[in-house]
Coordinates of N, CA and C in Angstrom, one line a residue:
Chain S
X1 N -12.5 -16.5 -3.3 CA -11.3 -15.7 -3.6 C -11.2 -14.6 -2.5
X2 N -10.2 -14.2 -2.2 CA -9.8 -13.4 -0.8 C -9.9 -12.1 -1.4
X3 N -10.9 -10.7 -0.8 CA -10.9 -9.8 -1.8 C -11.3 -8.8 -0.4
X4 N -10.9 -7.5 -0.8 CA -11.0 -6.4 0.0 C -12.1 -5.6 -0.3
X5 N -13.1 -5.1 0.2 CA -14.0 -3.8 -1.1 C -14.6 -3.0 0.5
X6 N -14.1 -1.4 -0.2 CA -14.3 -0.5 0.3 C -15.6 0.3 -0.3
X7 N -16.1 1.3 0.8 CA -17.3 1.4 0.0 C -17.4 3.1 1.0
X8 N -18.1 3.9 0.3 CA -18.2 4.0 -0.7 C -17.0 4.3 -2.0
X9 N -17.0 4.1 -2.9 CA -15.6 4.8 -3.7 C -15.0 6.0 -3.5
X10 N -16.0 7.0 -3.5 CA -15.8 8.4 -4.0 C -17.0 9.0 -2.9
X11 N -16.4 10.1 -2.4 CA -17.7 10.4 -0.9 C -17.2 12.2 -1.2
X12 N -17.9 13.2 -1.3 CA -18.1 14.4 -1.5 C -18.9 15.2 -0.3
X13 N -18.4 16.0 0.7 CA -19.0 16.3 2.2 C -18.3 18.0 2.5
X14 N -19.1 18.1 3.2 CA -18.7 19.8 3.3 C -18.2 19.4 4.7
X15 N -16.9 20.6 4.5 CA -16.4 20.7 6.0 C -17.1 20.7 7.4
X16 N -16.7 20.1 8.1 CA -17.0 19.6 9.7 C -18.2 18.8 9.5
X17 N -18.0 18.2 8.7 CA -19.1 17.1 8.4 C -18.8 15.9 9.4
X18 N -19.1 14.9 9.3 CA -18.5 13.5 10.0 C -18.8 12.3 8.8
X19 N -17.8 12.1 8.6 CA -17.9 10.5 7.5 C -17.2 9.2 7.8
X20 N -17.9 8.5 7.9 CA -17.5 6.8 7.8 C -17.3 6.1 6.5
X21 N -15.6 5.6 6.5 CA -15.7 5.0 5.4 C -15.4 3.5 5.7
X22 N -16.1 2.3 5.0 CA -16.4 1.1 4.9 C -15.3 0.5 4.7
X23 N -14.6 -0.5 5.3 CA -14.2 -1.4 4.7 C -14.6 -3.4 5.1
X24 N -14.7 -3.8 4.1 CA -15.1 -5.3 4.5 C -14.2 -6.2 3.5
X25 N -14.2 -7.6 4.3 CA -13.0 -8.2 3.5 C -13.2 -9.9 3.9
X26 N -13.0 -10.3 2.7 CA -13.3 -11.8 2.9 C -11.8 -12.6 2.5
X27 N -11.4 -12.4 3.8 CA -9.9 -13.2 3.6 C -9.5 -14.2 4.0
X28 N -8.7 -15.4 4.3 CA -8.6 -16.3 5.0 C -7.5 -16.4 5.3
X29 N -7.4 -16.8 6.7 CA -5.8 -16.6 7.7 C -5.4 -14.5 7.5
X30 N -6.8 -14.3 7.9 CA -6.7 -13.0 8.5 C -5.4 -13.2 9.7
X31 N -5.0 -11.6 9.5 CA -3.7 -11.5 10.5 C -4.5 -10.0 11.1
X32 N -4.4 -9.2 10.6 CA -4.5 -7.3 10.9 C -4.9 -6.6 9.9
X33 N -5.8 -5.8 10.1 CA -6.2 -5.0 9.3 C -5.4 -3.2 9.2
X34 N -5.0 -2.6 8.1 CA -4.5 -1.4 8.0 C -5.3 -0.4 7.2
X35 N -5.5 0.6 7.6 CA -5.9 1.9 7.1 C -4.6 3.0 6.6
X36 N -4.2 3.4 5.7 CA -4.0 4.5 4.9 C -4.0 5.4 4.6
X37 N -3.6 6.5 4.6 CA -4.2 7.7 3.8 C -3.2 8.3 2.7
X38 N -3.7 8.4 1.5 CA -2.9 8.5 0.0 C -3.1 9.9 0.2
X39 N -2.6 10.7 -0.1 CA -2.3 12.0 -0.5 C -0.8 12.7 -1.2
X40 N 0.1 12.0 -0.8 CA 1.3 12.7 -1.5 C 1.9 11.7 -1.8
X41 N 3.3 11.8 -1.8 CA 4.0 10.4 -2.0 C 3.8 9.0 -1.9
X42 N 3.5 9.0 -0.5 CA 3.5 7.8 -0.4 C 2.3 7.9 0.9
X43 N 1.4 6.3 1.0 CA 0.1 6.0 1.4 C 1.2 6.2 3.0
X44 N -0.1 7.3 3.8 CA 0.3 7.4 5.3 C 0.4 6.5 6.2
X45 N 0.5 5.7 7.1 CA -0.4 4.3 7.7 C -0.9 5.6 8.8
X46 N -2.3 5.0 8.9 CA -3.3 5.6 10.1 C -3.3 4.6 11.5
X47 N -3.3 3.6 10.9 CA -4.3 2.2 12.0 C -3.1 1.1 11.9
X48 N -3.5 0.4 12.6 CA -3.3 -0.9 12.3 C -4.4 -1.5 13.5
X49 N -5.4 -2.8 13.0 CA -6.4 -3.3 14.5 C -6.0 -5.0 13.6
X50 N -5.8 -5.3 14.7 CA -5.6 -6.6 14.7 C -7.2 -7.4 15.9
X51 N -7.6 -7.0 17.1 CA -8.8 -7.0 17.7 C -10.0 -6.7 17.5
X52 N -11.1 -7.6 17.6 CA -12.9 -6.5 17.5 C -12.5 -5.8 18.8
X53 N -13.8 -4.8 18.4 CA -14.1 -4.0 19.3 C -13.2 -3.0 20.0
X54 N -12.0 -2.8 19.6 CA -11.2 -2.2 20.4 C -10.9 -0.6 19.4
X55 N -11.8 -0.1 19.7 CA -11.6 1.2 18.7 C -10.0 1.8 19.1
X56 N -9.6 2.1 17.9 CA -8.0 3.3 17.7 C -8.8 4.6 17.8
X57 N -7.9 5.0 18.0 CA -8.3 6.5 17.7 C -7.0 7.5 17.8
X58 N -7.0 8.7 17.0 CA -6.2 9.6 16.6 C -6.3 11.1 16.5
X59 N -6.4 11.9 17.3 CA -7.4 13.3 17.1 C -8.7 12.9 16.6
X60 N -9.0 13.2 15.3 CA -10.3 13.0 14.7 C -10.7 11.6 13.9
X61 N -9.4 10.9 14.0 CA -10.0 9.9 13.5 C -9.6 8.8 14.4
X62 N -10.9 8.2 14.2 CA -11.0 6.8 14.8 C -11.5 5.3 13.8
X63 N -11.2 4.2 14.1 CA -11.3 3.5 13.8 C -11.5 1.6 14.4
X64 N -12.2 1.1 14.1 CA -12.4 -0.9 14.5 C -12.9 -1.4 13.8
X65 N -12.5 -2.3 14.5 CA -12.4 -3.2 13.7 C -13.8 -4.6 14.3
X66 N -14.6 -5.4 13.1 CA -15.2 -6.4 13.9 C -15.1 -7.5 12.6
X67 N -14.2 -8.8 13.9 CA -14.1 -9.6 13.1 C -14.9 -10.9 13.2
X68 N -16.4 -10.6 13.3 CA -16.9 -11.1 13.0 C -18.0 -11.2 12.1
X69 N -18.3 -9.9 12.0 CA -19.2 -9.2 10.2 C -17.6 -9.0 9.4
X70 N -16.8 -9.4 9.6 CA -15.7 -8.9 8.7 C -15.5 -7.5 7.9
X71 N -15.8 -6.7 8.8 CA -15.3 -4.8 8.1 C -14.8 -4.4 9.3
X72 N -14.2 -3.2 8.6 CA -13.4 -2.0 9.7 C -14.1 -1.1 9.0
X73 N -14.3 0.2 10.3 CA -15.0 1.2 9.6 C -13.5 2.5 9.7
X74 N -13.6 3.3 9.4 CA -12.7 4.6 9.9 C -13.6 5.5 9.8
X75 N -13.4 6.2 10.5 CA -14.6 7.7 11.3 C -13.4 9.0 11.0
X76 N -14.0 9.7 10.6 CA -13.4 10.8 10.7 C -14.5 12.3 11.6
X77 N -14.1 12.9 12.1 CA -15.2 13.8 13.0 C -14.7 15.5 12.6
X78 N -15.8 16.4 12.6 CA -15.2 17.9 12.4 C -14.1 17.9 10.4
X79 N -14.7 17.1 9.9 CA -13.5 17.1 8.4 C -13.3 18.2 8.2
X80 N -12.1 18.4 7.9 CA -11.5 19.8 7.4 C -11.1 19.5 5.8
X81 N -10.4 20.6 5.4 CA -10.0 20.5 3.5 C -9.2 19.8 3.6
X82 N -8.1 19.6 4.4 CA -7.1 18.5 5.0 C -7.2 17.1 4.8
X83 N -8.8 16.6 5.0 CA -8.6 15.5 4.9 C -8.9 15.0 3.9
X84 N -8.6 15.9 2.7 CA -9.3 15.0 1.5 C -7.9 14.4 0.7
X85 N -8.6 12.9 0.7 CA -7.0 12.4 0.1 C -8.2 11.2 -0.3
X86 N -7.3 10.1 -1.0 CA -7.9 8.6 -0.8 C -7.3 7.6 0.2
X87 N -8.4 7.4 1.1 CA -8.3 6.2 1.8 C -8.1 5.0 1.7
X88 N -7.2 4.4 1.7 CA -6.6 2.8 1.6 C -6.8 1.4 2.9
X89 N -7.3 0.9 2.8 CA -7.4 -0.5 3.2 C -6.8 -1.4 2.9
X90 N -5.9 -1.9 3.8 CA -5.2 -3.5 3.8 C -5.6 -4.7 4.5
X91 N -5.7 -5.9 4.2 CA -6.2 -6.7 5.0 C -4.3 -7.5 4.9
X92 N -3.9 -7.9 6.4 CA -2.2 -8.5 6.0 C -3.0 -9.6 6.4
X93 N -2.2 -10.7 5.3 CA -2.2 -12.2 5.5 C -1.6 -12.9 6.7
X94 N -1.5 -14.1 7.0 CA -1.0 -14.8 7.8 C 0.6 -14.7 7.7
X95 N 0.7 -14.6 6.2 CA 2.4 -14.9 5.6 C 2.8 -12.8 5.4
X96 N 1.8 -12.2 6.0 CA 2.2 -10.7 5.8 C 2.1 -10.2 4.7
X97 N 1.8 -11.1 3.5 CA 1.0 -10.3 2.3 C -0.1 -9.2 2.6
X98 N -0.4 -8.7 1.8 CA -0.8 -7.5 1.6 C -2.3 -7.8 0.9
X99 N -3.8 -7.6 1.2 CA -4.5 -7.2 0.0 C -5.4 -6.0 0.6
X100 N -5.4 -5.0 -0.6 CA -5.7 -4.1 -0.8 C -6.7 -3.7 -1.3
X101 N -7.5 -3.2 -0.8 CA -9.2 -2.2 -1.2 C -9.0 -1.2 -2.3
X102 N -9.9 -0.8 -3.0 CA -9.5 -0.3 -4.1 C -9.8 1.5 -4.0
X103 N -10.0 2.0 -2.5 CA -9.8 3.0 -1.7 C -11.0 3.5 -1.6
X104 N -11.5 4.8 -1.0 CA -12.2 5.7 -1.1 C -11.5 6.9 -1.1
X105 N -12.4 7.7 -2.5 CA -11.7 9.2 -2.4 C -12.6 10.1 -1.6
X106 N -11.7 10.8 -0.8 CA -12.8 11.6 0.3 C -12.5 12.9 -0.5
X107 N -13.3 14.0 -0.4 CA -13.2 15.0 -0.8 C -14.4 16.0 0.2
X108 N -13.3 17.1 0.7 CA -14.1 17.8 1.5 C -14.1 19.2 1.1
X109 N -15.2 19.6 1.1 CA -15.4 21.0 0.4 C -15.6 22.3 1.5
X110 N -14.9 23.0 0.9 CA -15.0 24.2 2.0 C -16.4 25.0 2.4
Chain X
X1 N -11.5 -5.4 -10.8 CA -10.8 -4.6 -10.7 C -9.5 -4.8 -11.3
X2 N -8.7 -3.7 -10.9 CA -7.3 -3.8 -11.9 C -6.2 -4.4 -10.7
X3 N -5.7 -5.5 -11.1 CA -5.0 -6.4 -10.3 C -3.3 -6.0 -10.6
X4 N -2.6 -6.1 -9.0 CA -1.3 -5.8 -9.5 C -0.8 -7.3 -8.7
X5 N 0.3 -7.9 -9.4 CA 0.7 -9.2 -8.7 C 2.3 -9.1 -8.3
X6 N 2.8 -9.4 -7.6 CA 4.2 -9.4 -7.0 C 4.6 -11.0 -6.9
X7 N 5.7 -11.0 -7.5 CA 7.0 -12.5 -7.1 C 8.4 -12.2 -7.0
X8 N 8.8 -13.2 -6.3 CA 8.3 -13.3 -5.6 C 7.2 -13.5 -4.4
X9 N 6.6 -14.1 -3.6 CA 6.2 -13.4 -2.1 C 7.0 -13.4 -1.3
X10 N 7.7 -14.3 -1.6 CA 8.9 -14.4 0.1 C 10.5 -14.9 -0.2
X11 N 11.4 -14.0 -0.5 CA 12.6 -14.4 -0.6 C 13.9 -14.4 0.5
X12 N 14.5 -15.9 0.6 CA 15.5 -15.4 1.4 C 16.5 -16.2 0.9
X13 N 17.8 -14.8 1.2 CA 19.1 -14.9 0.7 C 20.0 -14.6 1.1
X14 N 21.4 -15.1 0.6 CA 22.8 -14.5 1.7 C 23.2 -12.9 1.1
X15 N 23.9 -12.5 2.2 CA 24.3 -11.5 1.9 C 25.7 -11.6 1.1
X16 N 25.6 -10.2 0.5 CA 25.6 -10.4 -1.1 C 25.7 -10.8 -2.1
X17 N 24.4 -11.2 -2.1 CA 23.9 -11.7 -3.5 C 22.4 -11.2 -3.7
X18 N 22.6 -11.2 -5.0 CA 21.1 -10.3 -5.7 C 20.3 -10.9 -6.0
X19 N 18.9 -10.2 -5.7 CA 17.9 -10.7 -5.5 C 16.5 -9.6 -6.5
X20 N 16.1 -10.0 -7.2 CA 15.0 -9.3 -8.5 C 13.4 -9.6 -8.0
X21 N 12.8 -8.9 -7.8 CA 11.4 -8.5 -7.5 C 10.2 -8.2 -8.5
X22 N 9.8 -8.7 -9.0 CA 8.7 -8.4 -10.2 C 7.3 -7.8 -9.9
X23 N 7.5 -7.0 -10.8 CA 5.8 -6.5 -10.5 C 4.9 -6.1 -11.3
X24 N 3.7 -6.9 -11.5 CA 2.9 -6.8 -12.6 C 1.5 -6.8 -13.0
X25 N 1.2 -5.5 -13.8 CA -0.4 -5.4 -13.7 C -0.8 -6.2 -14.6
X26 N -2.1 -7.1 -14.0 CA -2.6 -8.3 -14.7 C -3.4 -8.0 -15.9
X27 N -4.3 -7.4 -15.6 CA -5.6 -6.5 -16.5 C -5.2 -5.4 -16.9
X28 N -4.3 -4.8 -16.9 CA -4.3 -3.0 -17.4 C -2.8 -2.9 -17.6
X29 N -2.5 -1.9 -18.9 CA -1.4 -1.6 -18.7 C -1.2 -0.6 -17.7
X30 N -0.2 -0.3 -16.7 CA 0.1 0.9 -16.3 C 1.5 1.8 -16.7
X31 N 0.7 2.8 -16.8 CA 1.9 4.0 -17.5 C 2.7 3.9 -16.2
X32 N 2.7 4.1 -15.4 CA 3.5 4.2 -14.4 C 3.2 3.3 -12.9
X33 N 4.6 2.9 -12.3 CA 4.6 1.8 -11.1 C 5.8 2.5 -10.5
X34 N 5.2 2.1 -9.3 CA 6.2 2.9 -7.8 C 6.0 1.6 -7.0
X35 N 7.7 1.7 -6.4 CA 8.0 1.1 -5.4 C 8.3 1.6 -4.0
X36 N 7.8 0.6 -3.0 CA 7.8 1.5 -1.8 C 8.2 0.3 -0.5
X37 N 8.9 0.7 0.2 CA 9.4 0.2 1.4 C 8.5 0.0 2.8
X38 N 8.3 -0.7 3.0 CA 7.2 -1.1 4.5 C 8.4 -1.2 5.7
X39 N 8.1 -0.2 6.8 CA 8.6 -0.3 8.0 C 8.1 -1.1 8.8
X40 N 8.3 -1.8 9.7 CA 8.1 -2.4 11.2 C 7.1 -1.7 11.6
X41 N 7.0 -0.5 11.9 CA 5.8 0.2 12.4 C 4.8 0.5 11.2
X42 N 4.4 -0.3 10.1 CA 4.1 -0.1 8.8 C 3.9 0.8 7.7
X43 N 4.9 2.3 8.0 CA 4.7 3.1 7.4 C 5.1 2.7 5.9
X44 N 4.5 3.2 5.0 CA 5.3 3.2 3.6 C 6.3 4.4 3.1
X45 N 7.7 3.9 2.4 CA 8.5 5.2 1.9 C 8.6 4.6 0.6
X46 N 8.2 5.7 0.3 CA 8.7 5.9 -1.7 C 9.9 5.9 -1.8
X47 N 10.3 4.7 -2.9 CA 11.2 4.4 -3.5 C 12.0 5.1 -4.2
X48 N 10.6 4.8 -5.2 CA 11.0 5.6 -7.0 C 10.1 5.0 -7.4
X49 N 10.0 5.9 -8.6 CA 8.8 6.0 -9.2 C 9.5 5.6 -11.0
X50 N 8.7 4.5 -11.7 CA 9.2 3.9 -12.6 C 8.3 4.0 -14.0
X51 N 8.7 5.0 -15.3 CA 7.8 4.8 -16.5 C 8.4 4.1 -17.2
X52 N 7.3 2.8 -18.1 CA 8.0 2.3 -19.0 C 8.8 2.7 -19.9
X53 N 10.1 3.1 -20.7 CA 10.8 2.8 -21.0 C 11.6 3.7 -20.8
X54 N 11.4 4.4 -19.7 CA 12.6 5.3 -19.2 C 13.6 5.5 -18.3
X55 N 13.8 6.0 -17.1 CA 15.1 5.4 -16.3 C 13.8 6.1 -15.2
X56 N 14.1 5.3 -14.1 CA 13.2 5.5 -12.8 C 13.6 6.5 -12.5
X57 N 12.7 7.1 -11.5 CA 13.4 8.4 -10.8 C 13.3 7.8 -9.0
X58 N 14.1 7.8 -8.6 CA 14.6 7.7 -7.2 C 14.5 9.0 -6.3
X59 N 14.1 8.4 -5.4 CA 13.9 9.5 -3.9 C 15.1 9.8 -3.5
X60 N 15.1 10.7 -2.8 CA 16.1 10.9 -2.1 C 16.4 10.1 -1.2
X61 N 18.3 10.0 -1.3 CA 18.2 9.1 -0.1 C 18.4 7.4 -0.8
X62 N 17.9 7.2 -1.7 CA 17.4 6.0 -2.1 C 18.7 5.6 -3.6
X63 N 19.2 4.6 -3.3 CA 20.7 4.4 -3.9 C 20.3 4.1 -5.0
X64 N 20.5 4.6 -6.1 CA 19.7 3.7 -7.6 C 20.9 2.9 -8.2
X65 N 22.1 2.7 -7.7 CA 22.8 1.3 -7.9 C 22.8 0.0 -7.3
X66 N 21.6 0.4 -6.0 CA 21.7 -0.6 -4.9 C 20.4 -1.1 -5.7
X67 N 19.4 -0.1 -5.7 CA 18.1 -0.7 -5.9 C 17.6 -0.6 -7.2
X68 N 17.9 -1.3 -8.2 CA 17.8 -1.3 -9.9 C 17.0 -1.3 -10.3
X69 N 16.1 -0.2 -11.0 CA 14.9 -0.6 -11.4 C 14.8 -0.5 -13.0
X70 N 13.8 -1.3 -13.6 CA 13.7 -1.8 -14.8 C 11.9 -2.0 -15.0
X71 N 11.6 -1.0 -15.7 CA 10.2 -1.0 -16.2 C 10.0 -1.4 -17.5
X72 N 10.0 -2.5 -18.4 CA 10.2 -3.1 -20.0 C 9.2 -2.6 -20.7
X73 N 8.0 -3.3 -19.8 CA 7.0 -2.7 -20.5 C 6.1 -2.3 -19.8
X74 N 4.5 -2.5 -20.3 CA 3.3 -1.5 -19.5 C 3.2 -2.4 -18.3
X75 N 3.6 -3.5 -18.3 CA 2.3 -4.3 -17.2 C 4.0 -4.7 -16.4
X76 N 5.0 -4.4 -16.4 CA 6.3 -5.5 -16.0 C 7.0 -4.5 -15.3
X77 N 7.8 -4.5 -14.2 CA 8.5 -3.3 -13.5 C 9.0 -4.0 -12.2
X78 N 10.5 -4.0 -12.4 CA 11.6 -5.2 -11.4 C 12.2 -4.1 -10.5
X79 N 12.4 -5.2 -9.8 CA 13.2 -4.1 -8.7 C 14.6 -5.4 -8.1
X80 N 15.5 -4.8 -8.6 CA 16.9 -5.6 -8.3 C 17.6 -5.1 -7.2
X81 N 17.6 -5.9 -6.0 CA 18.6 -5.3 -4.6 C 19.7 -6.0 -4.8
X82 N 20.7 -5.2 -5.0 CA 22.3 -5.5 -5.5 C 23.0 -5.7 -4.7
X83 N 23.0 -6.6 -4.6 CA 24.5 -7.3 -3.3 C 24.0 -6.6 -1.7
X84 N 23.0 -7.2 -1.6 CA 22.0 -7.2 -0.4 C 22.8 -7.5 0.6
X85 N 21.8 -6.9 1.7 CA 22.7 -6.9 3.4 C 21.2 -7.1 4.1
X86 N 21.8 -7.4 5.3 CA 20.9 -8.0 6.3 C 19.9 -6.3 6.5
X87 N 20.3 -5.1 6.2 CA 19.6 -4.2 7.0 C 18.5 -3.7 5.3
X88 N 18.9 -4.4 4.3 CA 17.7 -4.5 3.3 C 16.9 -5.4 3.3
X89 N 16.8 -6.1 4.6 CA 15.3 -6.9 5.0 C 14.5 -6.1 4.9
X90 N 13.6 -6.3 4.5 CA 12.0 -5.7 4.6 C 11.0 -6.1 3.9
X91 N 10.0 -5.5 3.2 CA 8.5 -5.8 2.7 C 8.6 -4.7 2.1
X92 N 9.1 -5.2 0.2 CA 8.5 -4.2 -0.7 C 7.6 -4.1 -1.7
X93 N 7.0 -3.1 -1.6 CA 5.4 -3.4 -2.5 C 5.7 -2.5 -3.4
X94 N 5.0 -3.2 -4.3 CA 4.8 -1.7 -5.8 C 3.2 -1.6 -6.0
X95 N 2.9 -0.5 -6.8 CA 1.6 -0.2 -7.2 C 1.9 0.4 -9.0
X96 N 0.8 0.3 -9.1 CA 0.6 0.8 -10.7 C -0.6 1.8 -10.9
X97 N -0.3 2.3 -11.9 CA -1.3 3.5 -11.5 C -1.2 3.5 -13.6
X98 N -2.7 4.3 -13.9 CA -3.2 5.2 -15.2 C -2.6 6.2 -15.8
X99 N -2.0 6.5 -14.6 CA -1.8 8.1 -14.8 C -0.3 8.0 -13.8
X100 N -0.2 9.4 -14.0 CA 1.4 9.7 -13.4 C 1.7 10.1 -12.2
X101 N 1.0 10.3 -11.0 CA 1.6 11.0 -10.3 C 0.9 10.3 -9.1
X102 N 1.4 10.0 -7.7 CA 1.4 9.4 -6.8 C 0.1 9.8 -6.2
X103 N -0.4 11.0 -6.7 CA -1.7 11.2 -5.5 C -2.5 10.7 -6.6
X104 N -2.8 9.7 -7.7 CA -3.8 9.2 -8.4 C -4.2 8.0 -7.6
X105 N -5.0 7.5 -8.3 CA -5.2 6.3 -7.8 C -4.4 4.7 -8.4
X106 N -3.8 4.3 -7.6 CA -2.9 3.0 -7.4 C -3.6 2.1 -7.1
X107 N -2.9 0.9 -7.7 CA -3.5 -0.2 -7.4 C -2.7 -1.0 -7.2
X108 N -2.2 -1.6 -5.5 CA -1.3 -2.1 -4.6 C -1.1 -3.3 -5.2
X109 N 0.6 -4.2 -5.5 CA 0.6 -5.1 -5.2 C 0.3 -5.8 -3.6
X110 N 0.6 -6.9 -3.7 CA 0.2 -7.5 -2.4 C 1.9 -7.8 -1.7
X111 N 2.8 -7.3 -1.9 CA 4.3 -7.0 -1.5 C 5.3 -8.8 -1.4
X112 N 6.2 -8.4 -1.4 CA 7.7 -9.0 -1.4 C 8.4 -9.0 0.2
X113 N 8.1 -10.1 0.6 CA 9.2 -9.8 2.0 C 10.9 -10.8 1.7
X114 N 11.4 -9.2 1.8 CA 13.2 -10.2 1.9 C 14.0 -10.0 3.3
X115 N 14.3 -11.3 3.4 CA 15.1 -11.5 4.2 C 17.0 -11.3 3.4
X116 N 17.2 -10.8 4.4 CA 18.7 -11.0 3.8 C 19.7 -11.9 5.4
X117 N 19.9 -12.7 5.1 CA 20.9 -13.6 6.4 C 22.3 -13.0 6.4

């Protein structure tokens, strides 16, 4: 069964910490992998890695992908109170479906 | 985990004519399901936000005679594009949620891609 799992769930860190959050995914007719960030309305997109090894990166956050242990990590560096939201993982299908991780809530404390 | 399922997966249709989108939590009721629009660059925009048996609430911007939504019950919540046009192609996903408000935790369908010809 094709399934997404993010790890840890729930992560609690004091500002300018550095946290990595997990994602691994056993899908078949992988296409691209997406990262998220939930906070208000609607999930942000951060990423998209379709390649290993080719880290993204964004001010503080970075992220890659290896598709051959099958996970993406995302890095966040210097966390501020800013970044606390829940983190979302998609793995898109071949046909551009969607499956989804069941997130991590980051929570950064002042 | 709590499963949300979309059917359609892939619809294509002439322009104008309507096209109904379902969306449904397998395991859990959810008090509340939101729908959301996937861009080309994959950002997500909120729709509306849908409680069972009441009238959705729509975003700004977001036509609620174009895009009908119908929540019956806990686990069931449609999304009807009304006499569709080619520039309402896209990938739309709903999620369902416990609780009420967007920054809780959702649980994604796996989305709806329409074509409109």
């Amino acid at each position: 069964e094709d399934k997404v799992v993010q790890s840890p769930l729930s992560l609690v860190v004091h500002e300018g910490d550095t946290v990595t959050l997990n994602c691994s995914y056993e899908v078949t007719n992988f296409r691209s992998l997406l990262w998220y960030k939930q906070e208000k309305k609607a999930p942000t997109f951060l990423f998209m890695l379709t390649s290993s090894g080719i880290e993204k990166k964004s001010g503080r956050l970075s992220s890659i992908l290896d598709k051959k242990e099958l996970f993406s990590i995302l890095n966040i560096t210097a966390t501020q109170t800013g970044d606390s939201a829940i983190y979302l993982c998609a793995v898109v299908w071949s046909n551009y479906q969607l499956i989804w991780g069941a997130g991590t809530k980051l929570i950064i404390k002042p | 985990g709590a499963v949300v399922s979309q059917h359609p997966s892939r619809v294509i249709c002439k322009s104008g004519t309507s096209v109904k989108i379902e969306c449904r939590s397998l395991d859990f009721q959810a008090t509340t399901m939101f729908w959301y629009r996937q861009f080309p660059k994959k950002s997500l925009m909120l729709m509306a936000t849908s409680n069972e048996g009441s009238k959705a609430t729509y975003e700004q911007g977001v036509e609620k005679d174009k895009f009908l939504i119908n929540h019956a019950s806990l686990t069931l919540s449609t999304l009807t594009v009304t006499s569709a046009h080619p520039e309402d192609s896209s990938f739309y996903i709903c999620s369902a949620t416990l609780a009420h408000l967007p920054t809780d935790t959702q649980y994604f369908g796996p989305g709806t891609r329409l074509t409109v010809l």
